[in-house]
CSV table of C-alpha atoms in Angstrom, one decimal:
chain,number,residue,atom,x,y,z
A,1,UNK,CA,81.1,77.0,35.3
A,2,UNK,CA,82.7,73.0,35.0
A,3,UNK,CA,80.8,70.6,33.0
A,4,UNK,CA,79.7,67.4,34.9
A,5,UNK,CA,82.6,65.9,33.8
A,6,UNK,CA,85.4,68.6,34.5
A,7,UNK,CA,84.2,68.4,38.1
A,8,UNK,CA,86.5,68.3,41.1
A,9,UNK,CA,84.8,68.5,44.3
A,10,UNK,CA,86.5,69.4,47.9
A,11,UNK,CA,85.1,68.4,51.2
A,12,UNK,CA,85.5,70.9,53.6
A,13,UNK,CA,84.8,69.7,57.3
A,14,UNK,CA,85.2,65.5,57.4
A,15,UNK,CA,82.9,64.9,60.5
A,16,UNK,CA,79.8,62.7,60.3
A,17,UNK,CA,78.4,64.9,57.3
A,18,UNK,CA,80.9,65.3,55.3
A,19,UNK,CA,83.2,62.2,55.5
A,20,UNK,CA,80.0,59.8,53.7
A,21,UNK,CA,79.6,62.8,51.7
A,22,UNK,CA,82.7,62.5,50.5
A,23,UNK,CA,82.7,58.9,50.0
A,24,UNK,CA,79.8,58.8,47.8
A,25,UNK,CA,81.1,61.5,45.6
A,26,UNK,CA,84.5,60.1,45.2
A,27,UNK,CA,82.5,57.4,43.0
A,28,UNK,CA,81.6,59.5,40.4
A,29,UNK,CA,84.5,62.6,40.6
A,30,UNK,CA,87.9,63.5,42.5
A,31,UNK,CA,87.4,64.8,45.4
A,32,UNK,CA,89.3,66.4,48.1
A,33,UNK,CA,88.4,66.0,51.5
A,34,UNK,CA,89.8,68.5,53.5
A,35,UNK,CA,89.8,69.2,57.8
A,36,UNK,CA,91.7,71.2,59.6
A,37,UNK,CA,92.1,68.6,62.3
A,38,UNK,CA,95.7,66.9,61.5
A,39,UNK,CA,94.9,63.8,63.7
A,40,UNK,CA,91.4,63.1,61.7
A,41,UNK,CA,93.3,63.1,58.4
A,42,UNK,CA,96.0,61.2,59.5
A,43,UNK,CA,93.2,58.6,61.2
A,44,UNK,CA,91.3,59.1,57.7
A,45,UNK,CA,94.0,58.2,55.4
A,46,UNK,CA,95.1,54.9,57.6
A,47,UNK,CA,91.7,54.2,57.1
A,48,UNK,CA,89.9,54.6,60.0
A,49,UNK,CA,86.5,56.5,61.1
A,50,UNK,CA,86.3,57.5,64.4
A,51,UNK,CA,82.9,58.3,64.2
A,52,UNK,CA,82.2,54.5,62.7
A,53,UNK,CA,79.7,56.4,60.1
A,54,UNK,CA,81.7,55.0,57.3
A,55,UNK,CA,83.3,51.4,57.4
A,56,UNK,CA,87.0,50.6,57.0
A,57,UNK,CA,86.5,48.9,54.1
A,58,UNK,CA,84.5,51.5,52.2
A,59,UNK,CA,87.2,54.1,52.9
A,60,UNK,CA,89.8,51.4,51.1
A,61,UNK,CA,87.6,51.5,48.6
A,62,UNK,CA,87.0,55.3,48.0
A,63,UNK,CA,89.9,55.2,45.7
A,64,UNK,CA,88.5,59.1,44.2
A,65,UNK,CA,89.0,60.6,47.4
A,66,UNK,CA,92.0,61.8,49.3
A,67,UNK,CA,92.6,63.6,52.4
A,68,UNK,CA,94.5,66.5,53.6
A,69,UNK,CA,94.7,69.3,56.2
A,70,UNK,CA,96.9,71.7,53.5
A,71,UNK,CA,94.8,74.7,51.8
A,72,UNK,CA,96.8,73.9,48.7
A,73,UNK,CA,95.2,71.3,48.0
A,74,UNK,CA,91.6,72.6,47.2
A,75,UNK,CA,93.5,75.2,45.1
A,76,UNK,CA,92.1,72.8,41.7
A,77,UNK,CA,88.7,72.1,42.7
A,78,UNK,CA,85.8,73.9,41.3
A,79,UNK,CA,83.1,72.9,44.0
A,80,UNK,CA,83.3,73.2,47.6
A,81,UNK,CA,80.9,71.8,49.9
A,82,UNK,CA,81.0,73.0,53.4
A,83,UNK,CA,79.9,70.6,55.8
A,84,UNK,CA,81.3,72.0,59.4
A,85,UNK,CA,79.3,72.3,62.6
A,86,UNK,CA,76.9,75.2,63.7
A,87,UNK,CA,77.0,74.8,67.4
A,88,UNK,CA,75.8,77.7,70.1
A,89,UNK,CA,77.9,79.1,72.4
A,90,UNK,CA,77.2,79.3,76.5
A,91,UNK,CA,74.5,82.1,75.6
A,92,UNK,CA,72.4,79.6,73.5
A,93,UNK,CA,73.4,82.3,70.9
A,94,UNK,CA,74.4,80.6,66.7
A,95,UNK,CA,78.1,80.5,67.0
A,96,UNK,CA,79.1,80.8,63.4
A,97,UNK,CA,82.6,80.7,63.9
A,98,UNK,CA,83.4,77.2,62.0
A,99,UNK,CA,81.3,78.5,59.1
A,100,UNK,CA,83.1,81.9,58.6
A,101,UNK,CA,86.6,80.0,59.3
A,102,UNK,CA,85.4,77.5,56.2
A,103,UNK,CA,84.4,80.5,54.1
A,104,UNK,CA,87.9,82.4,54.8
A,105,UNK,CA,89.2,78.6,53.4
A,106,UNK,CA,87.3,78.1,50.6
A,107,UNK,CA,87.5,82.2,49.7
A,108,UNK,CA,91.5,82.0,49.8
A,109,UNK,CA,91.2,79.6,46.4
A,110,UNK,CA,88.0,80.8,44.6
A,111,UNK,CA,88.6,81.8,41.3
A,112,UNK,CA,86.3,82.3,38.7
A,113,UNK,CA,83.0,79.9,37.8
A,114,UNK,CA,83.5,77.8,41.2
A,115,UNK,CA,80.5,77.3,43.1
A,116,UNK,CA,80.2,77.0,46.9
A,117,UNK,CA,77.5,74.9,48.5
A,118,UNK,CA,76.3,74.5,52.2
A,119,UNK,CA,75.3,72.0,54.1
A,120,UNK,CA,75.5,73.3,57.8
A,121,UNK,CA,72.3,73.8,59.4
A,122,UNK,CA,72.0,77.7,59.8
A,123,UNK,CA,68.7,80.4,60.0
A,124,UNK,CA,66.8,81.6,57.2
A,125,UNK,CA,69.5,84.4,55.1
A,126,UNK,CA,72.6,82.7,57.1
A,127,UNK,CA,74.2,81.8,53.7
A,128,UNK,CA,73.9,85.0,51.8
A,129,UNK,CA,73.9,87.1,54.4
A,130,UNK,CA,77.1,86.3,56.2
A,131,UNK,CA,78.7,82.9,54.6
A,132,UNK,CA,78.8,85.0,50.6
A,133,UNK,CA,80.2,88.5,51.8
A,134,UNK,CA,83.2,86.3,53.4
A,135,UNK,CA,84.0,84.5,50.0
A,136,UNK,CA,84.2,88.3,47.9
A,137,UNK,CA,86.4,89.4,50.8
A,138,UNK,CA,88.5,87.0,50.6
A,139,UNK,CA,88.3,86.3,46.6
A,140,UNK,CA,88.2,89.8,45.3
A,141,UNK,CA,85.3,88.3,43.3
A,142,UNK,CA,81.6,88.8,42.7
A,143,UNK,CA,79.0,87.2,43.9
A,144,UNK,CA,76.4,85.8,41.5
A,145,UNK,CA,79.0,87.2,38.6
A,146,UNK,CA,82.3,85.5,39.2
A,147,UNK,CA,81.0,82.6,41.5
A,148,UNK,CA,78.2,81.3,42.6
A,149,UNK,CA,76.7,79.5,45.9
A,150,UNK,CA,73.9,76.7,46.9
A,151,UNK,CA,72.1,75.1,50.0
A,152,UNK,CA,71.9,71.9,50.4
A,153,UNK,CA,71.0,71.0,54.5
A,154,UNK,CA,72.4,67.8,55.4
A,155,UNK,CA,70.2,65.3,56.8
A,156,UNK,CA,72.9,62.4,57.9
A,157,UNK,CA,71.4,60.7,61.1
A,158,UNK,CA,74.3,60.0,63.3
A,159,UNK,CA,74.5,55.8,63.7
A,160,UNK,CA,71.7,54.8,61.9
A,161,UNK,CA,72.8,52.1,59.1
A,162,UNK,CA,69.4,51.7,57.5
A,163,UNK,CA,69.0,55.9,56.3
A,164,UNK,CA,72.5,56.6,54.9
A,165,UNK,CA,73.3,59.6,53.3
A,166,UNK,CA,71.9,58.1,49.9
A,167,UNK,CA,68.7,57.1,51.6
A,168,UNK,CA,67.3,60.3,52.3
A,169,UNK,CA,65.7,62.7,50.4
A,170,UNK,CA,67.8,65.4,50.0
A,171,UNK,CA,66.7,69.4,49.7
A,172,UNK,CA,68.4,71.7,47.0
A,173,UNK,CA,68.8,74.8,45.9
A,174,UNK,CA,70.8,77.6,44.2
A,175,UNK,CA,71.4,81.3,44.0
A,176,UNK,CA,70.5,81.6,40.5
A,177,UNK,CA,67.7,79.6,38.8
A,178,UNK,CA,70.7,78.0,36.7
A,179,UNK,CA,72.7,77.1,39.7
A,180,UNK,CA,69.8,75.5,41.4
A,181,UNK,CA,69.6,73.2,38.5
A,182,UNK,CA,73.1,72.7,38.5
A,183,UNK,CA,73.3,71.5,42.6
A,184,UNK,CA,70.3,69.6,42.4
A,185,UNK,CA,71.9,67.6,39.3
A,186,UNK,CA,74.8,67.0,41.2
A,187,UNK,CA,73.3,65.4,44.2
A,188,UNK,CA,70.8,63.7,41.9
A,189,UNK,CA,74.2,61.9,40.9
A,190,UNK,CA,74.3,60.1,44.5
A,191,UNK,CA,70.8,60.3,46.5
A,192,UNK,CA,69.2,57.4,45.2
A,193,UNK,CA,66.1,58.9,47.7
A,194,UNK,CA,65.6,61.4,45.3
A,195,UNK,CA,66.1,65.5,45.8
A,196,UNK,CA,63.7,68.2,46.3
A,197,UNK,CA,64.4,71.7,44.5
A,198,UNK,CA,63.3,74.8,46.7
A,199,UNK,CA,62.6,77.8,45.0
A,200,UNK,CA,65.9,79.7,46.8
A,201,UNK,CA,68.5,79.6,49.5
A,202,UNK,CA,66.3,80.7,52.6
A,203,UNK,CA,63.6,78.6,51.6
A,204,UNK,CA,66.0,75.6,52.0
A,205,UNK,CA,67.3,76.8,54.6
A,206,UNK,CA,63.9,77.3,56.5
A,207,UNK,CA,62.7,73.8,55.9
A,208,UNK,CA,66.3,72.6,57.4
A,209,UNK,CA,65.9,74.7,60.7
A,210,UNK,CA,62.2,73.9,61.2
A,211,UNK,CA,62.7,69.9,60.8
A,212,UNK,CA,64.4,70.1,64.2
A,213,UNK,CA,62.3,72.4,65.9
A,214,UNK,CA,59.4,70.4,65.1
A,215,UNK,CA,60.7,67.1,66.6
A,216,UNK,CA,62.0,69.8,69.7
A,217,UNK,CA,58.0,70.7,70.4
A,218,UNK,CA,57.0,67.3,70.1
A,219,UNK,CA,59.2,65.9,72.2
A,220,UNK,CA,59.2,68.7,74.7
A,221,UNK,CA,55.5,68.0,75.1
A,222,UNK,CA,55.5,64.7,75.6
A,223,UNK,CA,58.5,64.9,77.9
A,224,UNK,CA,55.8,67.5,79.8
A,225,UNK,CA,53.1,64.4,79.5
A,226,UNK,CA,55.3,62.3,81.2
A,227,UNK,CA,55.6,64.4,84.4
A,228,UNK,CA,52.6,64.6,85.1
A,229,UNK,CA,51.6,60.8,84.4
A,230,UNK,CA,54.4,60.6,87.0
A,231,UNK,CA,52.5,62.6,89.3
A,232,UNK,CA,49.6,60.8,88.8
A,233,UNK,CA,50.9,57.3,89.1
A,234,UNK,CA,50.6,56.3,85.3
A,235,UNK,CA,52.7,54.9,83.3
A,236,UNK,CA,53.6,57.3,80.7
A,237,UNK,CA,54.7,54.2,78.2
A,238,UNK,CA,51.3,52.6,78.6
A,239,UNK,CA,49.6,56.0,78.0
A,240,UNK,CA,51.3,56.3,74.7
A,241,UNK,CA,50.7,52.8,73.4
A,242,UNK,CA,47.3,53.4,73.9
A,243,UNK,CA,47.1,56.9,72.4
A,244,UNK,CA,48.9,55.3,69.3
A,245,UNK,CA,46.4,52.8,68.2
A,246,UNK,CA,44.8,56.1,66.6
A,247,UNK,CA,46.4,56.4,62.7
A,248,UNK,CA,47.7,60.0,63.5
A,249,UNK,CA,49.2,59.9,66.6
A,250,UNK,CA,52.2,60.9,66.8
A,251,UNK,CA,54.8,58.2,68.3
A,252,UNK,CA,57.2,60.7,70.3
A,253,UNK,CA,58.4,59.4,73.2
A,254,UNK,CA,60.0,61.3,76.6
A,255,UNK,CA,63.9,61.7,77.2
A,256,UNK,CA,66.8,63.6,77.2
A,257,UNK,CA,67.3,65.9,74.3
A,258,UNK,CA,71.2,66.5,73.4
A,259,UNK,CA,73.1,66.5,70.3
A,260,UNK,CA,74.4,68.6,67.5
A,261,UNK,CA,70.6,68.9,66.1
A,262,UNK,CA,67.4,69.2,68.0
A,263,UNK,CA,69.3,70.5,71.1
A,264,UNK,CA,70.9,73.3,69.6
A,265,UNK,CA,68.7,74.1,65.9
A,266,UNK,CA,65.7,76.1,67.3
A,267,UNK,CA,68.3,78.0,68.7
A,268,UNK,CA,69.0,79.5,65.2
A,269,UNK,CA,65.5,80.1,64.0
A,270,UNK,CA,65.0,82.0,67.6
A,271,UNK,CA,67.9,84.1,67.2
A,272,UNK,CA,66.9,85.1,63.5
A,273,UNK,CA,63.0,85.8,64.6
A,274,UNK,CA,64.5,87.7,68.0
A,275,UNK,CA,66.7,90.4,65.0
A,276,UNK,CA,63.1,90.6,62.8
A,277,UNK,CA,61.3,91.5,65.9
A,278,UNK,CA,59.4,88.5,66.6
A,279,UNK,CA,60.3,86.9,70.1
A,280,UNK,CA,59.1,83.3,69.2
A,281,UNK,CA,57.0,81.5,72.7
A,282,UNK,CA,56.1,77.7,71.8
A,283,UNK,CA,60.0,77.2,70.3
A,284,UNK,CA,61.4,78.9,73.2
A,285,UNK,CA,59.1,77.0,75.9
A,286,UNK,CA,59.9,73.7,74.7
A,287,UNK,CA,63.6,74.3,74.8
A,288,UNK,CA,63.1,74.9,78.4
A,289,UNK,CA,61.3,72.2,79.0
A,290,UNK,CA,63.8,69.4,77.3
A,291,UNK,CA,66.7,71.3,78.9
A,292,UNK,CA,65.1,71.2,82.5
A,293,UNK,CA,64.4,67.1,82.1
A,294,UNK,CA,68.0,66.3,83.2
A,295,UNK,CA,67.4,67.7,86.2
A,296,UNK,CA,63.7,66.1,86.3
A,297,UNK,CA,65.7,63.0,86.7
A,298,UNK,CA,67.9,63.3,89.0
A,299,UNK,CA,65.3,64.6,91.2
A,300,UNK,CA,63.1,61.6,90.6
A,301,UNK,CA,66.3,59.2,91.5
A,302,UNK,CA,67.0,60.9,94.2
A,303,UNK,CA,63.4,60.8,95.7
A,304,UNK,CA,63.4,57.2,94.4
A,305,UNK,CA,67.0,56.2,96.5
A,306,UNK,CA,65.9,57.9,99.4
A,307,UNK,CA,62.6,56.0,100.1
A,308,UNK,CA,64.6,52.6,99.9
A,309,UNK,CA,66.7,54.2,102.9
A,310,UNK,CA,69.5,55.1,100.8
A,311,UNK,CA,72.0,57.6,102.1
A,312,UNK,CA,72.4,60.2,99.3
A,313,UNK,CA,75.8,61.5,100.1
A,314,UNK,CA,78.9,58.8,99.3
A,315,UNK,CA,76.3,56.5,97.4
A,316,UNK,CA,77.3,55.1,94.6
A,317,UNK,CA,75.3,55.5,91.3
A,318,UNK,CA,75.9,54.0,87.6
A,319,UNK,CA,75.2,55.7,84.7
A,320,UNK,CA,74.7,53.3,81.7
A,321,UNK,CA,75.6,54.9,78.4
A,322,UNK,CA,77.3,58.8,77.9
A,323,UNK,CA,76.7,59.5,74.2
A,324,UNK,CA,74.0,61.8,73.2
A,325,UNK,CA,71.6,58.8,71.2
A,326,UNK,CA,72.0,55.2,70.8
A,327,UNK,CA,74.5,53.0,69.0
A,328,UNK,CA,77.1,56.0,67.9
A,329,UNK,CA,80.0,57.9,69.8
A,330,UNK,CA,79.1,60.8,69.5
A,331,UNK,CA,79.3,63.3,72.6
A,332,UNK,CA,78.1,66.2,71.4
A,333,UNK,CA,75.4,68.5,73.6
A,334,UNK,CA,75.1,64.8,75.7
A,335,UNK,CA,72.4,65.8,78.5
A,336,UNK,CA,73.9,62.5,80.5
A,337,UNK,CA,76.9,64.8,81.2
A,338,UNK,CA,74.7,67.8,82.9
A,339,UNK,CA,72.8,64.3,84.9
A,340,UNK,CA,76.2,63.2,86.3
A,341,UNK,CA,77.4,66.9,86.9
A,342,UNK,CA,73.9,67.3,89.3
A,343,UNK,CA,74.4,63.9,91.3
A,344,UNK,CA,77.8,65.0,92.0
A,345,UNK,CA,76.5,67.9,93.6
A,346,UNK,CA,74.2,65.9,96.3
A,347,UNK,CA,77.8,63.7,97.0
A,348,UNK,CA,76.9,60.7,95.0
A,349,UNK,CA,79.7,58.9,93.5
A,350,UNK,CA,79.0,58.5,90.1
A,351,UNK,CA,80.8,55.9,87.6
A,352,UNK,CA,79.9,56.2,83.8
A,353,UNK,CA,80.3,52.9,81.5
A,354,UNK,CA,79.8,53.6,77.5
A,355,UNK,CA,81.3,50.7,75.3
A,356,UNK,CA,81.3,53.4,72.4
A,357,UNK,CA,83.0,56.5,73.7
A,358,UNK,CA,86.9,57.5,73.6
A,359,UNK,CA,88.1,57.6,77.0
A,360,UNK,CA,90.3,60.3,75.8
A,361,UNK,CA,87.1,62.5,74.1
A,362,UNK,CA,85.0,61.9,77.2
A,363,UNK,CA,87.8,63.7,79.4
A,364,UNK,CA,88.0,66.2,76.8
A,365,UNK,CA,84.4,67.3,76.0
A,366,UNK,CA,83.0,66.4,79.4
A,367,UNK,CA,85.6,65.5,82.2
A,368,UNK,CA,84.4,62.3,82.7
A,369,UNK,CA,86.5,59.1,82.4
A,370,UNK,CA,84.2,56.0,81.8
A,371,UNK,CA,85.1,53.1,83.4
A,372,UNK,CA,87.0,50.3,81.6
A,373,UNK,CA,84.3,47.7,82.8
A,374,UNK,CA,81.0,46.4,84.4
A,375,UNK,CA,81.1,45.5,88.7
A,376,UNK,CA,78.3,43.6,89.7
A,377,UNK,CA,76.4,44.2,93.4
A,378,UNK,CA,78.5,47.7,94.0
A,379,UNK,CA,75.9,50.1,93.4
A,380,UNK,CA,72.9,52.1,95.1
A,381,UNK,CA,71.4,53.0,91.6
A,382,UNK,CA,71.9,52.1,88.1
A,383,UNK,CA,70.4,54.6,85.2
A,384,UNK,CA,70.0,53.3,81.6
A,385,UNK,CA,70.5,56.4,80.3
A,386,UNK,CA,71.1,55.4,76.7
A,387,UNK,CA,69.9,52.3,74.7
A,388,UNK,CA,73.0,50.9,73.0
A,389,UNK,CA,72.4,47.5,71.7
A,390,UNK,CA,74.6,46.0,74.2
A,391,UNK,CA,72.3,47.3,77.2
A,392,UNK,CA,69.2,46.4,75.6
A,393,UNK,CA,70.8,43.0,75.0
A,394,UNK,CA,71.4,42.4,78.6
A,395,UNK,CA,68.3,42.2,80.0
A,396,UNK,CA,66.6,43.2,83.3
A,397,UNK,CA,68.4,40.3,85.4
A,398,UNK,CA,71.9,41.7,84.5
A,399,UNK,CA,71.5,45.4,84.9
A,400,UNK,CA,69.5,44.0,88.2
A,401,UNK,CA,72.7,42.7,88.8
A,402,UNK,CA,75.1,45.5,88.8
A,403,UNK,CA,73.2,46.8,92.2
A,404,UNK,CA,73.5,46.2,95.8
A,405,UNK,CA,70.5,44.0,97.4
A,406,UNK,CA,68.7,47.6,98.3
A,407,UNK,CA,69.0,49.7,95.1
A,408,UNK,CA,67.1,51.7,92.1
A,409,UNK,CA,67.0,50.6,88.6
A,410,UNK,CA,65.8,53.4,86.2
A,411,UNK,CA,65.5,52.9,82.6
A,412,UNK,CA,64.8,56.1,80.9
A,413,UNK,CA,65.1,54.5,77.3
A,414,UNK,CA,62.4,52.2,77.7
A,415,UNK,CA,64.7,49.0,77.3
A,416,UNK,CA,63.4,46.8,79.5
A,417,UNK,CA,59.4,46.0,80.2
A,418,UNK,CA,57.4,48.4,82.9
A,419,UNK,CA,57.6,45.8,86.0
A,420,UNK,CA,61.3,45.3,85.8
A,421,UNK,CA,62.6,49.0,86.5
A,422,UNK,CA,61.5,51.0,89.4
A,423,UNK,CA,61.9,54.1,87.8
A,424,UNK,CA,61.0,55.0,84.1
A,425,UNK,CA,60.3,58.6,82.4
């Protein structure tokens, strides 16, 4: 195994986890930051960040680091971080395809004393169990004897400038009690949050999977809470303001649950306690619950439209914001897609405006083609359906001002005060 100072580092996946990654380490080693996508690397070494996680000017400035979609290239390093997506396929099943894929990469060029770290989110054993008997296959060399592997879940949140990759506390861990100490010195090197050493791989992994899941719950029941305030004529906002001048209250707060973490997560820790024999209720329950609240809303817009004598079919409908969270492109698991999808099916005509999306990604992920710019007075219904700056910035009057004298404004992100929507979660 390298000394600290004999370290050469490579990058393997350069999306929003592993491009600051990569960053940060190129101030203190070489590193090689490697994708197989030939238009990210190409966008990469022009100096541009298409997911706006890392700044133009900090990529100049990354001098250590260079990119590169050739194998060859990681042939010198001696630690390899993984740092690719763990999505689910149409089953809700782990789809570990990018994983293996980066393990057949990084097991082409192992050679002796290298150590291979994760950082995708994957269930308890994932790492050992399926990630390590790819990189002996591959190698021709032994686990534990010729190489060795660590965990270390990632914990980048996706267009939040004030908790940067350095910012949070960061898990570790190791195969061997000598390579745990090893990782967790590494990252001690760049997380100025400080690092937490688990005792082994699952148990890192574990804490990754359940951080989601937890937030999933929560969510899911106050998503649940908010239905039937609805019911009842309450203001679920109010509800929770109250509730929340007790100490431990919880401030969760309803809405649509997508992206590449709390949507898709539990998923992982089900599957893994489905193969043990366990068939996990509470996890599975809320999952239903935040998957079903798309079509909680379009029901309650619907219902809304209708009683101010709006004819459903050929109405026209506005959906404000297509990313999955605020302030960030990305378009990953986005449950504004599955919203637009359902109007379409009562006939509504439904125009989508995100200041922050790629046209050209939004056709690809989704179908959809956001349009170029805001009409005022066209439409029957206008849905703030994500709370980019620029939306919360408007104010009531000009998203009031985008609908026809008779229409429905619903602010499912809580940007505007009770009184000035007519519809909230």
């Amino acid at each position: 195994m390298s000394t600290p100072s004999d370290y050469k580092i490579a990058i393997v996946g350069l999306g929003y986890v592993g491009l600051p990654l990569a960053v940060e380490f190129s101030k203190r080693h070489p590193v090689v930051g490697f994708d197989i996508n030939s238009h990210r690397i190409s966008a990469l070494r022009e100096g541009r960040d298409t997911t706006l996680e890392v700044s133009d000017a900090e990529l100049i400035e990354a001098t250590g680091l260079c990119f590169s979609a050739d194998i060859g290239d990681l042939a010198d390093c001696n630690i390899y971080i993984a740092t690719v997506p763990t999505p689910i396929d149409v089953y809700k099943r782990p789809d570990l395809t990018p994983l293996i894929k980066a393990s057949e990469t990084i097991g082409s060029v192992l050679k002796k004393g290298d150590v291979v770290i994760y950082e995708s989110t994957v269930y308890p054993g994932a790492t050992e169990e399926e990630c390590v008997p790819v990189l002996e296959r591959c190698s021709g060399l032994k686990f534990n004897v010729d190489f060795f592997a660590g965990y270390s879940p990632e914990r980048i949140n996706p267009g939040d400038k004030n908790h940067r990759v350095t910012d949070i506390r960061k898990v570790t861990s190791g195969s061997t009690p000598e390579i745990a100490d090893m990782v967790d010195a590494l990252y001690c090197e760049i997380i100025t949050a400080g690092t937490h050493k688990a005792s082994s791989i699952r148990v890192a992994e574990a804490a990754k999977v359940i951080e989601n899941t937890q937030r999933d719950v929560n969510i899911a029941l106050i998503n649940e809470l908010s239905i039937i305030f609805n019911m009842m004529g309450i203001d679920t906002e109010e509800v929770l303001l109250a509730a929340g001048t007790k100490w431990n209250f919880l401030p969760f707060r309803p809405g649509l649950v997508g992206g590449h973490c709390i949507g898709v997560d539990p998923f992982y820790l089900t599957h893994k306690a489905a193969a043990i024999g366990y068939h996990p209720e509470i996890i599975l329950a809320g999952r239903r619950l935040n998957d079903s609240m798309g079509a909680h809303v379009v029901s309650q817009l619907i219902k809304a439209m209708t009683r101010r004598g709006v004819h459903i079919p050929g109405s026209r409908v506005l959906m404000m914001g297509l990313t999955f969270k605020e302030n960030c492109p990305d378009l990953r698991n986005t449950k504004v897609a599955g919203i637009v999808a359902e109007l379409k099916d009562y006939g509504v005509v439904v125009d989508v405006y995100d200041p922050w999306v790629s046209k050209e990604e939004a056709w690809r992920e989704h179908g959809l083609t956001p349009v170029d710019e805001l009409q005022k007075g066209i439409y029957d219904a206008v849905v703030v359906a994500v709370a980019h700056k620029q939306f919360t910035e408007m104010g009531a009057p000009a998203l009031r001002a985008l609908g026809k004298d008779v229409h429905v404004l619903y602010d499912l992100k809580y940007v505007m005060p009770a009184d000035a929507s007519d519809l909230r979660l």
